[in-house]
Short mmCIF file of C-alpha atoms in Angstrom, two decimals:
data_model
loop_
_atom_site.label_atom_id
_atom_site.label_comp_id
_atom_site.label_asym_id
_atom_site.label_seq_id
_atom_site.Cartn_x
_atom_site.Cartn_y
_atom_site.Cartn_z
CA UNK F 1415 -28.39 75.45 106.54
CA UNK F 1416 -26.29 73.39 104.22
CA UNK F 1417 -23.17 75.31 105.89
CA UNK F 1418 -24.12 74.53 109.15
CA UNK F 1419 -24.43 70.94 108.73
CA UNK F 1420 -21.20 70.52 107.48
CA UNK F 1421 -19.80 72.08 110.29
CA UNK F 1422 -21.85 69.30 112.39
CA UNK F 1423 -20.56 66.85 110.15
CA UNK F 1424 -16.64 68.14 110.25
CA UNK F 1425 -16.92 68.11 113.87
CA UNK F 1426 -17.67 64.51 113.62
CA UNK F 1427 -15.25 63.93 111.92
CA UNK F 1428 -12.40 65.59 113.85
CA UNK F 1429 -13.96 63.69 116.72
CA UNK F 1430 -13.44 60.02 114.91
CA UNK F 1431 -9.74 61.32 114.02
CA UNK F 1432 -9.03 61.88 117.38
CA UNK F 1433 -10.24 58.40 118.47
CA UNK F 1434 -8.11 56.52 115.86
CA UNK F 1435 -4.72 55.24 116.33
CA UNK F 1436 -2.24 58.06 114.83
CA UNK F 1437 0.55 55.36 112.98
CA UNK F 1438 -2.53 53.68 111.60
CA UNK F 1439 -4.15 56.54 110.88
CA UNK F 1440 -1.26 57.98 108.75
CA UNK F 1441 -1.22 55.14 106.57
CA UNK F 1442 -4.31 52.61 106.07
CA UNK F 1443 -6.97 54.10 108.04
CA UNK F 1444 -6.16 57.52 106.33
CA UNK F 1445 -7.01 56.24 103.21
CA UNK F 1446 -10.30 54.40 104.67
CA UNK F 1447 -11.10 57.56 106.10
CA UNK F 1448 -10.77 60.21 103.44
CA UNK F 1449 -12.37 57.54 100.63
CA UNK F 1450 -14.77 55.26 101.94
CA UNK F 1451 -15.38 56.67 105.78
CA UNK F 1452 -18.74 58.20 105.23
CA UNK F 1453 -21.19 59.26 108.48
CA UNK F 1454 -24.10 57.86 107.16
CA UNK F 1455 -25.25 54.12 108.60
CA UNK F 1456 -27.77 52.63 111.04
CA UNK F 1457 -25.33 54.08 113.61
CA UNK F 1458 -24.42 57.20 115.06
CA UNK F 1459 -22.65 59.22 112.98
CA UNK F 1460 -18.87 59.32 114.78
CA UNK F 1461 -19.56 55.48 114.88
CA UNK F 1462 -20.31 55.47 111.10
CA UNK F 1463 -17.08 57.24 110.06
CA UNK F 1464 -14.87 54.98 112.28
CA UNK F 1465 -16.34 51.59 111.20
CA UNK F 1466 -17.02 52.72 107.63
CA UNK F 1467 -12.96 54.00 107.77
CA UNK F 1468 -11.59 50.45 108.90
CA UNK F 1469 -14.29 48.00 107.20
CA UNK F 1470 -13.02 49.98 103.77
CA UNK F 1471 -9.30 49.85 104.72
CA UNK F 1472 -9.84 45.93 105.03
CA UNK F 1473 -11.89 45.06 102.47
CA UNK F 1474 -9.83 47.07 100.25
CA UNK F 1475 -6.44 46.84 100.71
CA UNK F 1476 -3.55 48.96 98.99
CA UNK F 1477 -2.24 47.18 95.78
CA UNK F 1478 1.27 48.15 94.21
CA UNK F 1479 2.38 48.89 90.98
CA UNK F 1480 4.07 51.82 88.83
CA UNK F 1481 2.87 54.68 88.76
CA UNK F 1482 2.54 57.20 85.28
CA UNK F 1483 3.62 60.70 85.50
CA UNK F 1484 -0.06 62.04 84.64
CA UNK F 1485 -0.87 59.95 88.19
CA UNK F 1486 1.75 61.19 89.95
CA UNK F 1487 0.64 64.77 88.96
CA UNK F 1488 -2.86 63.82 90.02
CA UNK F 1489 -2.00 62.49 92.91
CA UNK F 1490 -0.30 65.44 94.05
CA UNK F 1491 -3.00 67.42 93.37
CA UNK F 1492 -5.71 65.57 95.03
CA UNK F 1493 -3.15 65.66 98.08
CA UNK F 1494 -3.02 68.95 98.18
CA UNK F 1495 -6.71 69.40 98.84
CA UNK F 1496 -8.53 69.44 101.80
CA UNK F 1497 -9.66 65.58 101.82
CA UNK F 1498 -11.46 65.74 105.57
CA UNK F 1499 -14.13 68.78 103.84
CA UNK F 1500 -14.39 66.86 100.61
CA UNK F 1501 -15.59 63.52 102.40
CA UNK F 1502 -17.81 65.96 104.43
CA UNK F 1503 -19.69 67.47 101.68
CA UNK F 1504 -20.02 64.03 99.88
CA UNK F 1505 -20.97 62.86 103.14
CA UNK F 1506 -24.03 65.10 103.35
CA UNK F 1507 -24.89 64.55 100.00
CA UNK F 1508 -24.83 60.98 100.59
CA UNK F 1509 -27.32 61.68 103.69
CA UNK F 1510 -29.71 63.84 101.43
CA UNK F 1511 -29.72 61.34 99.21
CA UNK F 1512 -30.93 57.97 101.61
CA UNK F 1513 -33.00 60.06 104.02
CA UNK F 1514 -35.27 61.03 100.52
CA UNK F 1515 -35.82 57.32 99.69
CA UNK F 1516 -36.82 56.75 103.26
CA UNK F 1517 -38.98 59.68 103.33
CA UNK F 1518 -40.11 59.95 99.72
CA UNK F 1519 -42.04 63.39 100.44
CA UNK F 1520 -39.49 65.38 101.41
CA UNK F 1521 -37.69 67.81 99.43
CA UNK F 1522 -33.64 68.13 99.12
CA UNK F 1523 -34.90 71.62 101.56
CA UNK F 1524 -36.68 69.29 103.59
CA UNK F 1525 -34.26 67.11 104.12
CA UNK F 1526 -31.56 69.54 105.24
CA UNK F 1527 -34.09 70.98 107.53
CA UNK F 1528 -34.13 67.35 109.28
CA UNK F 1529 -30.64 66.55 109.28
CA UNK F 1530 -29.91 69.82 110.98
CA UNK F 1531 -32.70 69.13 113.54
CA UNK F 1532 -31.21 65.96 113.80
CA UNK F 1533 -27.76 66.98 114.40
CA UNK F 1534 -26.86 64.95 111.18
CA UNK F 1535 -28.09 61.73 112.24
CA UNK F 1536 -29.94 59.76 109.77
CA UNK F 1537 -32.26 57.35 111.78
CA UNK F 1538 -32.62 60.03 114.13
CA UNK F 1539 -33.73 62.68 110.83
CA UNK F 1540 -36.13 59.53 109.39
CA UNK F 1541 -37.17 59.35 113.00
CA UNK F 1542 -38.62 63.18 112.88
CA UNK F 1543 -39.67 63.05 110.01
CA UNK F 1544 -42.30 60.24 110.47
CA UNK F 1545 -43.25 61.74 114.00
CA UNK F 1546 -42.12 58.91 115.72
CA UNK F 1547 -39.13 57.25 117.82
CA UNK F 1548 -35.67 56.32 116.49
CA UNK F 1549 -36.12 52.65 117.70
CA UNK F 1550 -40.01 52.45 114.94
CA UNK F 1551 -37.98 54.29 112.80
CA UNK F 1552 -34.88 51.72 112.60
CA UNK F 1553 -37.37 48.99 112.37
CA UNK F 1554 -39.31 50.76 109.59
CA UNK F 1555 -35.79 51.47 107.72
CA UNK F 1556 -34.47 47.89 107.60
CA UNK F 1557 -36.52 46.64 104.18
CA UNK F 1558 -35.51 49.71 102.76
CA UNK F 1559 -32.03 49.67 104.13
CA UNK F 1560 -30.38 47.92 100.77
CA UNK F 1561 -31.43 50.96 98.50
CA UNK F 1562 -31.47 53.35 100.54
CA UNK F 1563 -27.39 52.88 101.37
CA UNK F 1564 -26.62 52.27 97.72
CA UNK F 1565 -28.21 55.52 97.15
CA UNK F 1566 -26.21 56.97 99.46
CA UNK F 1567 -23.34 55.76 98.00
CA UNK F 1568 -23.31 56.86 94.50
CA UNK F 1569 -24.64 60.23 95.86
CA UNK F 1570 -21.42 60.32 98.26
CA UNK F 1571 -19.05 59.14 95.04
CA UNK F 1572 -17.79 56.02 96.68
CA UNK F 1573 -15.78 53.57 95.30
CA UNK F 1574 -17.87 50.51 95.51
CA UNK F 1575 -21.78 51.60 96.11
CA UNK F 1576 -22.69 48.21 95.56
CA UNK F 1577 -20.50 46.37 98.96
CA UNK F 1578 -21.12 49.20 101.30
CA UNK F 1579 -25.16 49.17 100.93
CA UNK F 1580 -23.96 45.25 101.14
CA UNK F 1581 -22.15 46.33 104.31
CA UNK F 1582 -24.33 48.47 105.57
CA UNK F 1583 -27.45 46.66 105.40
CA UNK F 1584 -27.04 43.38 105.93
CA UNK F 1585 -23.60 42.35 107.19
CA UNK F 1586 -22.86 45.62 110.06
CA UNK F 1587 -26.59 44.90 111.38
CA UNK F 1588 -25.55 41.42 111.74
CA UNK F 1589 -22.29 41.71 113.24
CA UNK F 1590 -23.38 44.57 115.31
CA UNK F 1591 -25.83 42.05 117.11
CA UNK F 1592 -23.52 39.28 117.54
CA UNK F 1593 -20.56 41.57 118.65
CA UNK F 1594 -22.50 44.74 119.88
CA UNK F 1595 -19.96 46.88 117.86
CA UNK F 1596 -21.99 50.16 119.52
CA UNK F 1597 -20.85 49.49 123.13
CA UNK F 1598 -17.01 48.21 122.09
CA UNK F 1599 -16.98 52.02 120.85
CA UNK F 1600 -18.36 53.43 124.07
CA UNK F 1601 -16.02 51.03 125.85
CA UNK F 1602 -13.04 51.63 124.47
CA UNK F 1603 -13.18 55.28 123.47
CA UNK F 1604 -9.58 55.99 121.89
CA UNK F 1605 -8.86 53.03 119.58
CA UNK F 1606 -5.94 50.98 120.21
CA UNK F 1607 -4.01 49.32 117.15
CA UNK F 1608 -4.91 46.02 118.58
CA UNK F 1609 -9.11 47.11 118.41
CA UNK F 1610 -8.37 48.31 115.17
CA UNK F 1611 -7.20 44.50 114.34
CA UNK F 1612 -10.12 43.05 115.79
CA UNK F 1613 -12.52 45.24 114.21
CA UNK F 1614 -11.19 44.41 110.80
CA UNK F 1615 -11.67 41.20 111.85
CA UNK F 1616 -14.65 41.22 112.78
CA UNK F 1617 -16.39 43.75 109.92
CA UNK F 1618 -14.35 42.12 107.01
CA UNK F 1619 -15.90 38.28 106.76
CA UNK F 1620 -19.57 39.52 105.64
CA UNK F 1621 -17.89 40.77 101.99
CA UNK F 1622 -20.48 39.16 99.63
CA UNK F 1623 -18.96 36.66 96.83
CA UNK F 1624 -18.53 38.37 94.29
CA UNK F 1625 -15.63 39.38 91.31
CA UNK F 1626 -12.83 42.18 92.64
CA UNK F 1627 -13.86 45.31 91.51
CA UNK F 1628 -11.29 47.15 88.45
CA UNK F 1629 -8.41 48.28 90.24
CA UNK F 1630 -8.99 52.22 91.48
CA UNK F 1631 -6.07 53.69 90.11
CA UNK F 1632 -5.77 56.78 91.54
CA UNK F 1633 -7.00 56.16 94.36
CA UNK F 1634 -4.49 53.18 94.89
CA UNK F 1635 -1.32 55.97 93.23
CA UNK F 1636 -2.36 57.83 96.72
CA UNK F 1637 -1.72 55.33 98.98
CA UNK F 1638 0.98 54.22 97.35
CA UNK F 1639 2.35 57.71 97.91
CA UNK F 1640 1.35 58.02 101.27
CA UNK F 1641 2.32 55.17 102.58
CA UNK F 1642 5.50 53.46 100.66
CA UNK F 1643 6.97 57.13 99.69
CA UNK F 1644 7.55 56.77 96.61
CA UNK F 1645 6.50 60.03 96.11
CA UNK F 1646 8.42 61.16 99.04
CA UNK F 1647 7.35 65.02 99.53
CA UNK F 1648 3.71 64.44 98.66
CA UNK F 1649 3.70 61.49 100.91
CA UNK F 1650 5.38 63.85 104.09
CA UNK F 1651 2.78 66.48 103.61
CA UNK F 1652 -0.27 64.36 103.73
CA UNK F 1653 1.56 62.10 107.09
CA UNK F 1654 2.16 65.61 108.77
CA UNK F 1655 -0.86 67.17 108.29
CA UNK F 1656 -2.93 63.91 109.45
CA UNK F 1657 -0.61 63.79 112.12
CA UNK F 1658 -1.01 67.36 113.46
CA UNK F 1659 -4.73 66.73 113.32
CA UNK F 1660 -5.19 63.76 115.35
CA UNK F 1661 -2.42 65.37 117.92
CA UNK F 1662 -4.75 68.67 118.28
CA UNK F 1663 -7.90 67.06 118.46
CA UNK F 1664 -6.62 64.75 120.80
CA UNK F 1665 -5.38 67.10 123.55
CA UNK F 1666 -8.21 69.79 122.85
CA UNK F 1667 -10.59 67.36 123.93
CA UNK F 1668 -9.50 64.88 126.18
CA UNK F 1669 -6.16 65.69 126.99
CA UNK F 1670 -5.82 64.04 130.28
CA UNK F 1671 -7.40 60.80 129.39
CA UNK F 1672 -4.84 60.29 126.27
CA UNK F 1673 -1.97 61.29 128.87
CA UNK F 1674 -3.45 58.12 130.84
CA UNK F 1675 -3.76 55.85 128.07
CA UNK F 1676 -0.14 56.70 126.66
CA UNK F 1677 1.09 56.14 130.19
CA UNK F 1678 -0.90 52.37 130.86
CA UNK F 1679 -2.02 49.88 127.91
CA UNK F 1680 -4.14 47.42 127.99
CA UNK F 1681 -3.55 44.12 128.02
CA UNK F 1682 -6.03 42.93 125.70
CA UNK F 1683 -4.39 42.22 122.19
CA UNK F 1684 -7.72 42.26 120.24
#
């Protein structure tokens, strides 16, 4: 069962790629994506990965600096890995681990038995679990919301559990309202750069006050790589390979609609 929802959840995934521009997704959004761009949230899960990708990427901008040669070595190791099934599996983890504290009597079985039946959707798995509709069960989720997300979190090994629960529970609700973030995604299926702009706009002003977190130094010794090339073949390999994903997803599944958007832009600027 576990297998199967990560195949749910990789398909998600994939499907979020495709919908993201490709030069920002080869350099800022890949690193929102493959660190902070979890599917879990109070929206769908395709929805979750994208805003989850950009809020991160703005709220935690890439920060310079030397790298050592036992970073460098780490950072072409991590690299090397496949980074879209590691933030699936942490993803999951991070779904077990919320959809428990909303629904204290299930079991980690349990819970994978609901996911699946929910097609990895977490108000929609709370919602079958308590026999009742996705719209009770958001309402009944929202004083739990704060825990529940920084649960989530440290299950799925992000960066900053404490700001995304932040994020997650009481500034994307908000936002969400006042912007309806849900139908802008509808709307505008395949992401412009200028959407991407005014999304990181819009998600990034809700950061609570509080101190910068400790620098992540590995994590910032990838980006670096990635995007300034200072680590020039590490950097290539991760570009290409993000790059040959977004391509194939994009033409697989909506090949003549991206032939029409490459062919007419839109005049909004975000």
């Amino acid at each position: 069962m576990r297998r199967d929802l990560l195949t749910v959840i990789h398909r998600y995934y994939l499907d979020a790629i495709s919908r993201l521009p490709p030069a920002e997704l080869r350099t800022t959004l890949a690193r929102g994506l493959l660190v902070g761009g979890h599917c879990f949230g109070l929206l769908g899960p395709v929805h979750n990965i994208i805003v989850n990708s950009i809020w991160y990427a703005a709220a935690f901008p890439l920060r310079g600096g030397a790298a050592t040669d036992t970073e460098d070595d780490e950072v072409r190791a991590i690299l090397a890995t496949d980074g879209i099934v590691r933030i699936c599996r942490r993803s999951l983890q991070g779904l077990v681990a919320s959809l428990r504290h909303y629904c204290p009597s299930l079991s980690t079985a349990d819970a994978l038995y609901q996911l699946m039946n929910a097609d990895a959707d977490l108000s929609a798995a709370v919602a079958l679990a308590n026999g009742t509709t996705r719209s009770s069960a958001l309402r009944a989720m929202a004083s739990q919301n704060l825990v529940a997300f920084h649960l989530a979190a440290e299950a799925a090994q992000h960066p900053n559990p404490t700001t995304l629960a932040h994020f997650a529970s009481s500034v994307l609700p908000t936002v969400s309202a006042q912007h309806d973030i849900p139908s802008f995604l509808l709307i505008y299926r395949f992401l412009s750069p200028g959407d991407i702009n005014h999304l990181s706009t819009v998600l990034l002003p809700g950061l609570p006050c509080e101190p910068p977190q400790p620098p992540l130094t590995l994590v910032d010794r990838i980006s670096e790589a990635t995007v300034q090339g200072h680590r020039k073949a590490s950097a290539r390999c991760c570009e290409l390979g993000i790059a040959t994903l977004c391509i194939r997803n994009r033409r697989a599944a909506h090949s003549s609609f991206c032939m029409r958007r490459q062919s007419t832009k839109r005049p909004r600027t975000g």
